[in-house]
Amino acid sequence: MNKRFVPLIVAVALFTSACASSGSGGGTPRDTLTTVSSEVTTTTEAAQEITTTTESVDDGFPVTINATNGRVTIETRPERIVSISPTSTEILFAIGAGDQVTAVDSMSDYPENVPVTELSAFTPSIEAIASYDPDLVFLSFDPGDIVAGLEAIGVPVILHGTASTVSDAYAQWEQVGAATGHGDAAATLVAATTANMLSAFASLPEGSDSITYYFELDPTFYSVTSLSFVGELIAPSGMKNIADPADLDGFGYPQLTAEYIVDSDPRLIFLADTKCCGESLDTLVERPGWDTMTAVTQGNVVELDDDIASRW
């Protein structure tokens, strides 16, 4: 692997593993860094509103959160939390609310001491969740009736869907803190994460903005553009995303073709399908025409842990 890429790969891998809208890659790295940094203290009316009955989130309940599923009021500090969301689980433990967590879904495998159960992350059951007698439930999606069903039996639910921007992710972290009595710790986590990422990107060598990259979600060539969460995370590097010109409708997750990728000849490839699909540098070499690509011939292929890279 080209040694020039090592700091860049470390920075981007750190950024995507810590947690996939802003811009289309047209701004400078400095501009993007400033934007990301400022988003730590910026709120949006719909996704980031947090209100409490006292000035101190950590000391004051009840607390009202404006989550994806609307305004949710938690009357007292929750002590039997159930998390059906690997991302929420990680944040709960990161801010010191782990001892309040009673059960997590089968996909929540980090950190190591989480109370993993057979609760399904894909087909959650009201009855199964209720059997743990929760006083607060976190969900990453609602298949149709889970939120309403739990609320009907008096269990508050906070729905945090996939974040579309860095600021959305930070807002969710802050809401988790407010809802559990760890608002100060959540704010500290946001600040520390931002500082770490800014420091990583500031360490990149000159010329990073001349590098093109391809980010692969699966072997059918679905990718991400600069309008996606992952794209925003990578944007401060200044690199150019080869998927951007192909996303004519601005969806953010276009399906490319092998011919398009080979013709674009990216200098760096990120694989986010190593665990799900077994992709690697070795499998890329076997794809017709890929053995001629710059990233492949120079070994500039980053094999990400797609389980980690899919969490925000």
CSV table of C-alpha atoms in Angstrom, one decimal:
chain,number,residue,atom,x,y,z
A,1,MET,CA,0.0,0.0,0.0
A,2,ASN,CA,1.2,3.5,-0.8
A,3,LYS,CA,2.5,5.0,2.4
A,4,ARG,CA,1.1,8.4,1.5
A,5,PHE,CA,-2.4,6.9,2.0
A,6,VAL,CA,-1.8,5.6,5.5
A,7,PRO,CA,-2.7,8.8,7.4
A,8,LEU,CA,-5.7,9.3,5.2
A,9,ILE,CA,-7.0,5.8,5.6
A,10,VAL,CA,-6.5,6.0,9.4
A,11,ALA,CA,-8.5,9.2,9.6
A,12,VAL,CA,-11.4,8.0,7.4
A,13,ALA,CA,-11.6,4.6,9.1
A,14,LEU,CA,-11.7,6.3,12.5
A,15,PHE,CA,-14.4,8.6,11.3
A,16,THR,CA,-16.6,6.0,9.7
A,17,SER,CA,-16.1,3.5,12.6
A,18,ALA,CA,-17.0,6.1,15.3
A,19,CYS,CA,-20.4,6.3,14.3
A,20,ALA,CA,-23.2,7.8,6.1
A,21,SER,CA,-25.9,15.7,3.6
A,22,SER,CA,-23.8,18.5,3.5
A,23,GLY,CA,-22.7,19.7,0.1
A,24,SER,CA,-21.7,17.7,-2.9
A,25,GLY,CA,-17.9,17.8,-2.3
A,26,GLY,CA,-17.6,21.3,-3.8
A,27,GLY,CA,-16.2,23.0,-0.7
A,28,THR,CA,-12.7,22.9,0.6
A,29,PRO,CA,-11.7,20.5,3.4
A,30,ARG,CA,-11.3,23.6,5.7
A,31,ASP,CA,-14.8,24.7,4.9
A,32,THR,CA,-16.2,21.3,5.6
A,33,LEU,CA,-14.3,21.0,8.9
A,34,THR,CA,-15.7,24.3,10.0
A,35,THR,CA,-19.2,23.2,9.1
A,36,VAL,CA,-19.0,19.9,10.9
A,37,SER,CA,-17.5,21.7,14.0
A,38,SER,CA,-20.3,24.3,14.1
A,39,GLU,CA,-23.0,21.6,13.9
A,40,VAL,CA,-22.1,20.5,17.4
A,41,THR,CA,-23.9,23.6,18.7
A,42,THR,CA,-26.5,23.9,16.0
A,43,THR,CA,-30.0,22.4,16.5
A,44,THR,CA,-32.8,21.7,14.0
A,45,GLU,CA,-36.4,22.3,15.1
A,46,ALA,CA,-37.6,18.9,14.2
A,47,ALA,CA,-34.9,16.5,15.2
A,48,GLN,CA,-32.9,18.2,18.0
A,49,GLU,CA,-35.3,19.9,20.4
A,50,ILE,CA,-34.7,18.9,24.0
A,51,THR,CA,-36.8,20.5,26.8
A,52,THR,CA,-36.7,19.9,30.5
A,53,THR,CA,-38.4,21.2,33.6
A,54,THR,CA,-35.2,22.4,35.1
A,55,GLU,CA,-32.0,24.0,33.9
A,56,SER,CA,-30.0,20.8,34.6
A,57,VAL,CA,-30.7,17.8,32.4
A,58,ASP,CA,-28.8,15.5,34.7
A,59,ASP,CA,-30.8,16.5,37.8
A,60,GLY,CA,-34.3,17.3,36.4
A,61,PHE,CA,-37.2,15.1,35.5
A,62,PRO,CA,-39.7,15.0,34.0
A,63,VAL,CA,-37.9,15.6,30.6
A,64,THR,CA,-39.5,15.9,27.2
A,65,ILE,CA,-37.7,14.8,24.1
A,66,ASN,CA,-38.8,15.6,20.5
A,67,ALA,CA,-37.8,12.4,18.9
A,68,THR,CA,-38.6,10.9,15.5
A,69,ASN,CA,-41.9,9.6,16.9
A,70,GLY,CA,-42.9,12.9,18.3
A,71,ARG,CA,-42.7,14.5,21.8
A,72,VAL,CA,-41.9,11.9,24.5
A,73,THR,CA,-42.1,12.7,28.2
A,74,ILE,CA,-40.1,10.6,30.7
A,75,GLU,CA,-41.5,11.3,34.2
A,76,THR,CA,-38.7,9.9,36.3
A,77,ARG,CA,-35.1,8.7,35.8
A,78,PRO,CA,-35.4,5.4,33.9
A,79,GLU,CA,-33.9,2.3,35.6
A,80,ARG,CA,-35.1,-0.5,33.3
A,81,ILE,CA,-34.2,0.5,29.8
A,82,VAL,CA,-34.6,-1.8,26.8
A,83,SER,CA,-32.7,-0.9,23.6
A,84,ILE,CA,-33.7,-2.4,20.3
A,85,SER,CA,-31.0,-0.4,18.5
A,86,PRO,CA,-27.2,-1.2,18.4
A,87,THR,CA,-26.4,2.5,18.0
A,88,SER,CA,-28.5,3.5,21.0
A,89,THR,CA,-27.0,0.7,23.0
A,90,GLU,CA,-23.5,2.0,22.3
A,91,ILE,CA,-24.4,5.5,23.3
A,92,LEU,CA,-26.2,4.5,26.5
A,93,PHE,CA,-23.0,2.7,27.7
A,94,ALA,CA,-20.7,5.5,26.4
A,95,ILE,CA,-22.5,8.1,28.5
A,96,GLY,CA,-22.6,6.0,31.7
A,97,ALA,CA,-26.2,4.8,31.5
A,98,GLY,CA,-25.2,1.2,31.2
A,99,ASP,CA,-26.4,0.3,34.7
A,100,GLN,CA,-29.9,1.4,33.8
A,101,VAL,CA,-30.1,-0.9,30.8
A,102,THR,CA,-32.0,-4.2,31.5
A,103,ALA,CA,-32.0,-5.8,28.0
A,104,VAL,CA,-30.8,-5.1,24.5
A,105,ASP,CA,-31.5,-6.8,21.1
A,106,SER,CA,-29.5,-9.6,19.7
A,107,MET,CA,-27.5,-7.3,17.3
A,108,SER,CA,-26.3,-5.1,20.1
A,109,ASP,CA,-22.9,-6.6,20.7
A,110,TYR,CA,-20.9,-3.6,21.9
A,111,PRO,CA,-19.6,-3.0,24.5
A,112,GLU,CA,-18.8,-6.5,25.7
A,113,ASN,CA,-20.8,-6.3,28.9
A,114,VAL,CA,-24.2,-5.4,27.3
A,115,PRO,CA,-27.2,-7.5,28.5
A,116,VAL,CA,-27.8,-9.2,25.1
A,117,THR,CA,-31.0,-11.1,24.7
A,118,GLU,CA,-33.0,-12.9,22.0
A,119,LEU,CA,-35.0,-9.7,21.3
A,120,SER,CA,-35.1,-9.2,17.6
A,121,ALA,CA,-33.7,-6.1,16.0
A,122,PHE,CA,-35.6,-6.8,12.8
A,123,THR,CA,-39.0,-8.0,14.0
A,124,PRO,CA,-39.4,-6.5,17.5
A,125,SER,CA,-42.3,-7.9,19.5
A,126,ILE,CA,-44.4,-5.8,21.9
A,127,GLU,CA,-44.9,-8.8,24.2
A,128,ALA,CA,-41.2,-9.8,24.2
A,129,ILE,CA,-40.1,-6.2,25.0
A,130,ALA,CA,-42.8,-5.8,27.7
A,131,SER,CA,-41.7,-9.0,29.4
A,132,TYR,CA,-38.6,-7.0,30.6
A,133,ASP,CA,-40.9,-4.5,32.4
A,134,PRO,CA,-39.2,-1.5,30.8
A,135,ASP,CA,-39.6,2.1,31.9
A,136,LEU,CA,-38.1,3.4,28.6
A,137,VAL,CA,-37.5,1.8,25.2
A,138,PHE,CA,-35.2,2.9,22.4
A,139,LEU,CA,-36.0,1.8,18.8
A,140,SER,CA,-34.1,2.3,15.5
A,141,PHE,CA,-37.3,1.7,13.4
A,142,ASP,CA,-41.0,0.9,13.9
A,143,PRO,CA,-42.4,-1.8,11.6
A,144,GLY,CA,-45.8,-0.3,12.2
A,145,ASP,CA,-47.3,-0.8,15.6
A,146,ILE,CA,-44.5,-1.2,18.2
A,147,VAL,CA,-44.4,2.5,19.3
A,148,ALA,CA,-48.2,2.7,19.6
A,149,GLY,CA,-48.4,-0.7,21.3
A,150,LEU,CA,-45.8,0.1,24.0
A,151,GLU,CA,-47.3,3.6,24.6
A,152,ALA,CA,-50.7,2.0,25.0
A,153,ILE,CA,-49.4,0.0,28.0
A,154,GLY,CA,-47.7,3.1,29.4
A,155,VAL,CA,-44.1,2.6,28.2
A,156,PRO,CA,-42.4,5.7,26.8
A,157,VAL,CA,-40.6,5.0,23.5
A,158,ILE,CA,-37.8,7.0,21.8
A,159,LEU,CA,-37.5,6.3,18.1
A,160,HIS,CA,-34.1,7.2,16.6
A,161,GLY,CA,-34.0,6.3,12.9
A,162,THR,CA,-30.8,6.3,10.8
A,163,ALA,CA,-29.1,9.7,11.0
A,164,SER,CA,-28.7,11.5,7.7
A,165,THR,CA,-26.2,14.0,8.9
A,166,VAL,CA,-23.5,14.3,11.6
A,167,SER,CA,-25.6,16.8,13.5
A,168,ASP,CA,-28.5,14.4,13.4
A,169,ALA,CA,-26.4,11.8,15.1
A,170,TYR,CA,-25.1,14.2,17.7
A,171,ALA,CA,-28.7,15.3,18.4
A,172,GLN,CA,-29.7,11.7,19.0
A,173,TRP,CA,-26.8,11.2,21.4
A,174,GLU,CA,-27.8,14.4,23.3
A,175,GLN,CA,-31.4,13.1,23.5
A,176,VAL,CA,-30.3,9.8,24.9
A,177,GLY,CA,-28.4,11.7,27.6
A,178,ALA,CA,-31.4,13.9,28.4
A,179,ALA,CA,-33.8,11.0,28.6
A,180,THR,CA,-31.5,9.0,31.0
A,181,GLY,CA,-30.2,11.7,33.2
A,182,HIS,CA,-26.8,11.9,31.6
A,183,GLY,CA,-27.1,15.1,29.6
A,184,ASP,CA,-23.6,16.4,30.6
A,185,ALA,CA,-21.9,13.2,29.7
A,186,ALA,CA,-23.6,13.2,26.3
A,187,ALA,CA,-22.5,16.7,25.6
A,188,THR,CA,-19.0,15.7,26.6
A,189,LEU,CA,-19.1,12.7,24.2
A,190,VAL,CA,-20.2,14.9,21.3
A,191,ALA,CA,-17.4,17.4,22.0
A,192,ALA,CA,-14.7,14.7,22.4
A,193,THR,CA,-15.8,12.9,19.2
A,194,THR,CA,-15.8,16.1,17.2
A,195,ALA,CA,-12.3,17.0,18.5
A,196,ASN,CA,-11.0,13.6,17.7
A,197,MET,CA,-12.3,13.7,14.2
A,198,LEU,CA,-11.1,17.2,13.5
A,199,SER,CA,-7.7,16.3,14.8
A,200,ALA,CA,-7.6,13.3,12.5
A,201,PHE,CA,-8.5,15.2,9.4
A,202,ALA,CA,-6.1,18.0,10.3
A,203,SER,CA,-3.3,15.5,10.2
A,204,LEU,CA,-3.8,14.6,6.6
A,205,PRO,CA,-1.0,15.2,4.1
A,206,GLU,CA,-1.1,17.8,1.4
A,207,GLY,CA,-2.7,16.7,-1.8
A,208,SER,CA,-5.5,14.6,-0.3
A,209,ASP,CA,-8.0,16.6,-2.3
A,210,SER,CA,-6.6,15.1,-5.5
A,211,ILE,CA,-7.6,11.5,-4.5
A,212,THR,CA,-10.7,9.8,-5.8
A,213,TYR,CA,-12.5,7.1,-3.9
A,214,TYR,CA,-15.2,4.5,-4.2
A,215,PHE,CA,-17.2,3.3,-1.2
A,216,GLU,CA,-18.9,-0.1,-1.7
A,217,LEU,CA,-22.0,-1.0,0.3
A,218,ASP,CA,-22.5,-4.4,-1.3
A,219,PRO,CA,-21.2,-6.5,-4.3
A,220,THR,CA,-24.0,-5.2,-6.5
A,221,PHE,CA,-22.2,-1.9,-6.5
A,222,TYR,CA,-24.6,0.2,-4.3
A,223,SER,CA,-22.5,3.1,-3.1
A,224,VAL,CA,-22.8,6.4,-1.2
A,225,THR,CA,-22.4,9.9,-2.4
A,226,SER,CA,-21.4,13.1,-0.6
A,227,LEU,CA,-25.0,13.7,0.3
A,228,SER,CA,-25.1,10.6,2.5
A,229,PHE,CA,-24.1,10.3,6.2
A,230,VAL,CA,-20.9,8.4,5.2
A,231,GLY,CA,-20.2,10.9,2.5
A,232,GLU,CA,-20.4,13.8,5.0
A,233,LEU,CA,-18.0,12.0,7.3
A,234,ILE,CA,-15.4,11.6,4.6
A,235,ALA,CA,-15.9,15.1,3.1
A,236,PRO,CA,-13.3,16.8,5.3
A,237,SER,CA,-10.6,14.8,3.7
A,238,GLY,CA,-11.2,16.7,0.5
A,239,MET,CA,-11.3,13.5,-1.5
A,240,LYS,CA,-13.6,13.2,-4.6
A,241,ASN,CA,-16.4,10.6,-4.5
A,242,ILE,CA,-16.8,8.8,-7.9
A,243,ALA,CA,-20.4,8.1,-7.1
A,244,ASP,CA,-21.4,11.8,-7.0
A,245,PRO,CA,-21.8,12.3,-10.8
A,246,ALA,CA,-23.8,9.1,-11.1
A,247,ASP,CA,-26.5,10.1,-8.6
A,248,LEU,CA,-28.7,12.1,-10.9
A,249,ASP,CA,-31.7,12.2,-8.6
A,250,GLY,CA,-29.8,13.1,-5.5
A,251,PHE,CA,-30.8,9.9,-3.7
A,252,GLY,CA,-27.5,9.5,-2.0
A,253,TYR,CA,-27.2,5.8,-2.5
A,254,PRO,CA,-26.9,5.1,-6.2
A,255,GLN,CA,-26.3,1.7,-7.7
A,256,LEU,CA,-23.2,2.0,-10.0
A,257,THR,CA,-22.0,-0.5,-12.6
A,258,ALA,CA,-18.8,-2.4,-12.7
A,259,GLU,CA,-17.9,-0.6,-16.0
A,260,TYR,CA,-18.5,2.8,-14.5
A,261,ILE,CA,-16.3,2.0,-11.5
A,262,VAL,CA,-13.5,0.6,-13.6
A,263,ASP,CA,-13.6,3.6,-16.0
A,264,SER,CA,-13.5,6.0,-13.0
A,265,ASP,CA,-10.4,4.2,-11.7
A,266,PRO,CA,-10.6,5.4,-8.1
A,267,ARG,CA,-7.3,5.6,-6.2
A,268,LEU,CA,-8.8,4.4,-3.0
A,269,ILE,CA,-11.6,1.9,-2.3
A,270,PHE,CA,-13.5,1.3,0.9
A,271,LEU,CA,-15.3,-2.0,1.3
A,272,ALA,CA,-18.2,-2.0,3.7
A,273,ASP,CA,-19.3,-5.5,2.7
A,274,THR,CA,-16.5,-7.6,4.2
A,275,LYS,CA,-18.6,-9.4,6.9
A,276,CYS,CA,-21.9,-9.5,5.1
A,277,CYS,CA,-20.6,-10.6,1.7
A,278,GLY,CA,-16.9,-11.7,2.2
A,279,GLU,CA,-15.5,-9.0,0.0
A,280,SER,CA,-11.8,-8.2,0.2
A,281,LEU,CA,-8.8,-7.1,-1.9
A,282,ASP,CA,-8.5,-10.7,-3.0
A,283,THR,CA,-12.1,-10.8,-4.3
A,284,LEU,CA,-11.7,-7.5,-6.1
A,285,VAL,CA,-8.8,-8.9,-8.1
A,286,GLU,CA,-11.0,-11.7,-9.3
A,287,ARG,CA,-13.6,-9.2,-10.7
A,288,PRO,CA,-13.3,-8.7,-14.5
A,289,GLY,CA,-11.2,-5.6,-15.2
A,290,TRP,CA,-10.7,-4.7,-11.6
A,291,ASP,CA,-7.1,-6.0,-11.5
A,292,THR,CA,-6.2,-3.0,-13.7
A,293,MET,CA,-7.6,-0.4,-11.3
A,294,THR,CA,-5.1,1.9,-9.5
A,295,ALA,CA,-6.6,1.2,-6.0
A,296,VAL,CA,-6.4,-2.5,-6.6
A,297,THR,CA,-2.9,-2.7,-8.2
A,298,GLN,CA,-1.5,-0.4,-5.4
A,299,GLY,CA,-3.3,-2.3,-2.6
A,300,ASN,CA,-5.2,0.9,-1.6
A,301,VAL,CA,-8.3,-1.1,-0.5
A,302,VAL,CA,-9.6,-0.5,3.0
A,303,GLU,CA,-11.6,-3.5,4.4
A,304,LEU,CA,-14.0,-2.0,6.9
A,305,ASP,CA,-16.0,-3.9,9.5
A,306,ASP,CA,-19.4,-3.3,7.9
A,307,ASP,CA,-21.2,-4.0,11.2
A,308,ILE,CA,-19.4,-1.0,12.8
A,309,ALA,CA,-19.5,1.2,9.7
A,310,SER,CA,-23.3,0.9,9.5
A,311,ARG,CA,-23.8,2.4,13.0
A,312,TRP,CA,-24.1,6.2,13.4
